mmCIF file of C-alpha atoms in Angstrom:
data_model
loop_
_atom_site.group_PDB
_atom_site.id
_atom_site.type_symbol
_atom_site.label_atom_id
_atom_site.label_comp_id
_atom_site.label_asym_id
_atom_site.label_seq_id
_atom_site.Cartn_x
_atom_site.Cartn_y
_atom_site.Cartn_z
ATOM 1 C CA MET A 1 -0.049 0.124 -0.055
ATOM 2 C CA THR A 2 1.201 3.565 -0.808
ATOM 3 C CA PHE A 3 0.100 6.973 0.199
ATOM 4 C CA TYR A 4 1.739 10.141 -1.115
ATOM 5 C CA ASP A 5 0.949 13.793 -0.338
ATOM 6 C CA ALA A 6 2.219 15.781 -3.441
ATOM 7 C CA ALA A 7 1.461 19.009 -1.602
ATOM 8 C CA LYS A 8 3.794 18.113 1.281
ATOM 9 C CA ALA A 9 6.182 15.909 -1.181
ATOM 10 C CA TYR A 10 6.399 12.868 1.126
ATOM 11 C CA GLY A 11 4.605 9.571 1.677
ATOM 12 C CA TYR A 12 4.559 6.177 3.172
ATOM 13 C CA ILE A 13 4.829 2.586 1.825
ATOM 14 C CA VAL A 14 3.573 -0.310 3.756
ATOM 15 C CA ALA A 15 5.675 -3.387 2.836
ATOM 16 C CA VAL A 16 4.245 -7.109 2.697
ATOM 17 C CA SER A 17 6.033 -7.497 5.961
ATOM 18 C CA GLY A 18 3.953 -4.975 7.635
ATOM 19 C CA GLU A 19 6.556 -2.408 8.161
ATOM 20 C CA GLN A 20 5.958 1.021 7.142
ATOM 21 C CA TYR A 21 8.647 3.048 5.212
ATOM 22 C CA PHE A 22 8.783 6.839 4.722
ATOM 23 C CA PHE A 23 9.823 8.443 1.391
ATOM 24 C CA ASN A 24 9.949 11.979 -0.207
ATOM 25 C CA ALA A 25 9.964 13.376 -3.652
ATOM 26 C CA ASN A 26 13.591 12.444 -4.091
ATOM 27 C CA SER A 27 12.925 8.967 -3.873
ATOM 28 C CA PHE A 28 11.525 8.523 -7.263
ATOM 29 C CA ARG A 29 11.658 9.599 -10.793
ATOM 30 C CA GLY A 30 8.927 10.306 -12.920
ATOM 31 C CA ASP A 31 5.228 10.110 -11.870
ATOM 32 C CA ALA A 32 4.799 10.034 -8.103
ATOM 33 C CA PRO A 33 3.214 6.656 -6.874
ATOM 34 C CA ARG A 34 -0.573 7.079 -6.024
ATOM 35 C CA LYS A 35 -2.623 5.658 -3.327
ATOM 36 C CA GLY A 36 -2.701 1.863 -3.637
ATOM 37 C CA ASP A 37 0.091 1.545 -6.125
ATOM 38 C CA ARG A 38 2.357 -1.492 -5.673
ATOM 39 C CA VAL A 39 5.865 -0.314 -5.929
ATOM 40 C CA GLU A 40 9.324 -1.695 -5.777
ATOM 41 C CA PHE A 41 11.868 0.050 -3.709
ATOM 42 C CA SER A 42 15.204 -0.622 -1.571
ATOM 43 C CA GLY A 43 14.536 -0.165 2.159
ATOM 44 C CA ASP A 44 16.914 1.260 4.635
ATOM 45 C CA ARG A 45 17.088 2.467 7.973
ATOM 46 C CA GLY A 46 17.606 6.120 8.583
ATOM 47 C CA PRO A 47 18.207 8.131 11.902
ATOM 48 C CA ARG A 48 14.509 8.456 12.309
ATOM 49 C CA GLY A 49 13.297 5.177 11.247
ATOM 50 C CA LEU A 50 12.661 2.932 8.013
ATOM 51 C CA ILE A 51 12.910 4.798 4.633
ATOM 52 C CA ALA A 52 12.467 3.670 1.136
ATOM 53 C CA LYS A 53 14.836 4.644 -1.662
ATOM 54 C CA ARG A 54 14.787 4.158 -5.413
ATOM 55 C CA LEU A 55 11.097 3.736 -5.769
ATOM 56 C CA LEU A 56 9.786 2.102 -9.029
ATOM 57 C CA VAL A 57 6.148 1.787 -9.990
ATOM 58 C CA PRO A 58 6.285 -1.177 -12.457
ATOM 59 C CA ALA A 59 4.314 -1.022 -15.702
ATOM 60 C CA GLY A 60 0.861 -2.410 -15.387
ATOM 61 C CA ALA A 61 0.830 -2.276 -11.427
#
């Protein structure tokens, strides 16, 4: 599950494992993921929690 607020330029992804990852507009190229989109990403741990990097919305997702 994906949530993204374009006005604030950040969002969250809930992974299959149930963990929630933060991401911002710098984490993806092209169109922003939309609510409910399935995405691929690399997860990492930042100073404030889990973060998603290199987001990709696969074609047909």
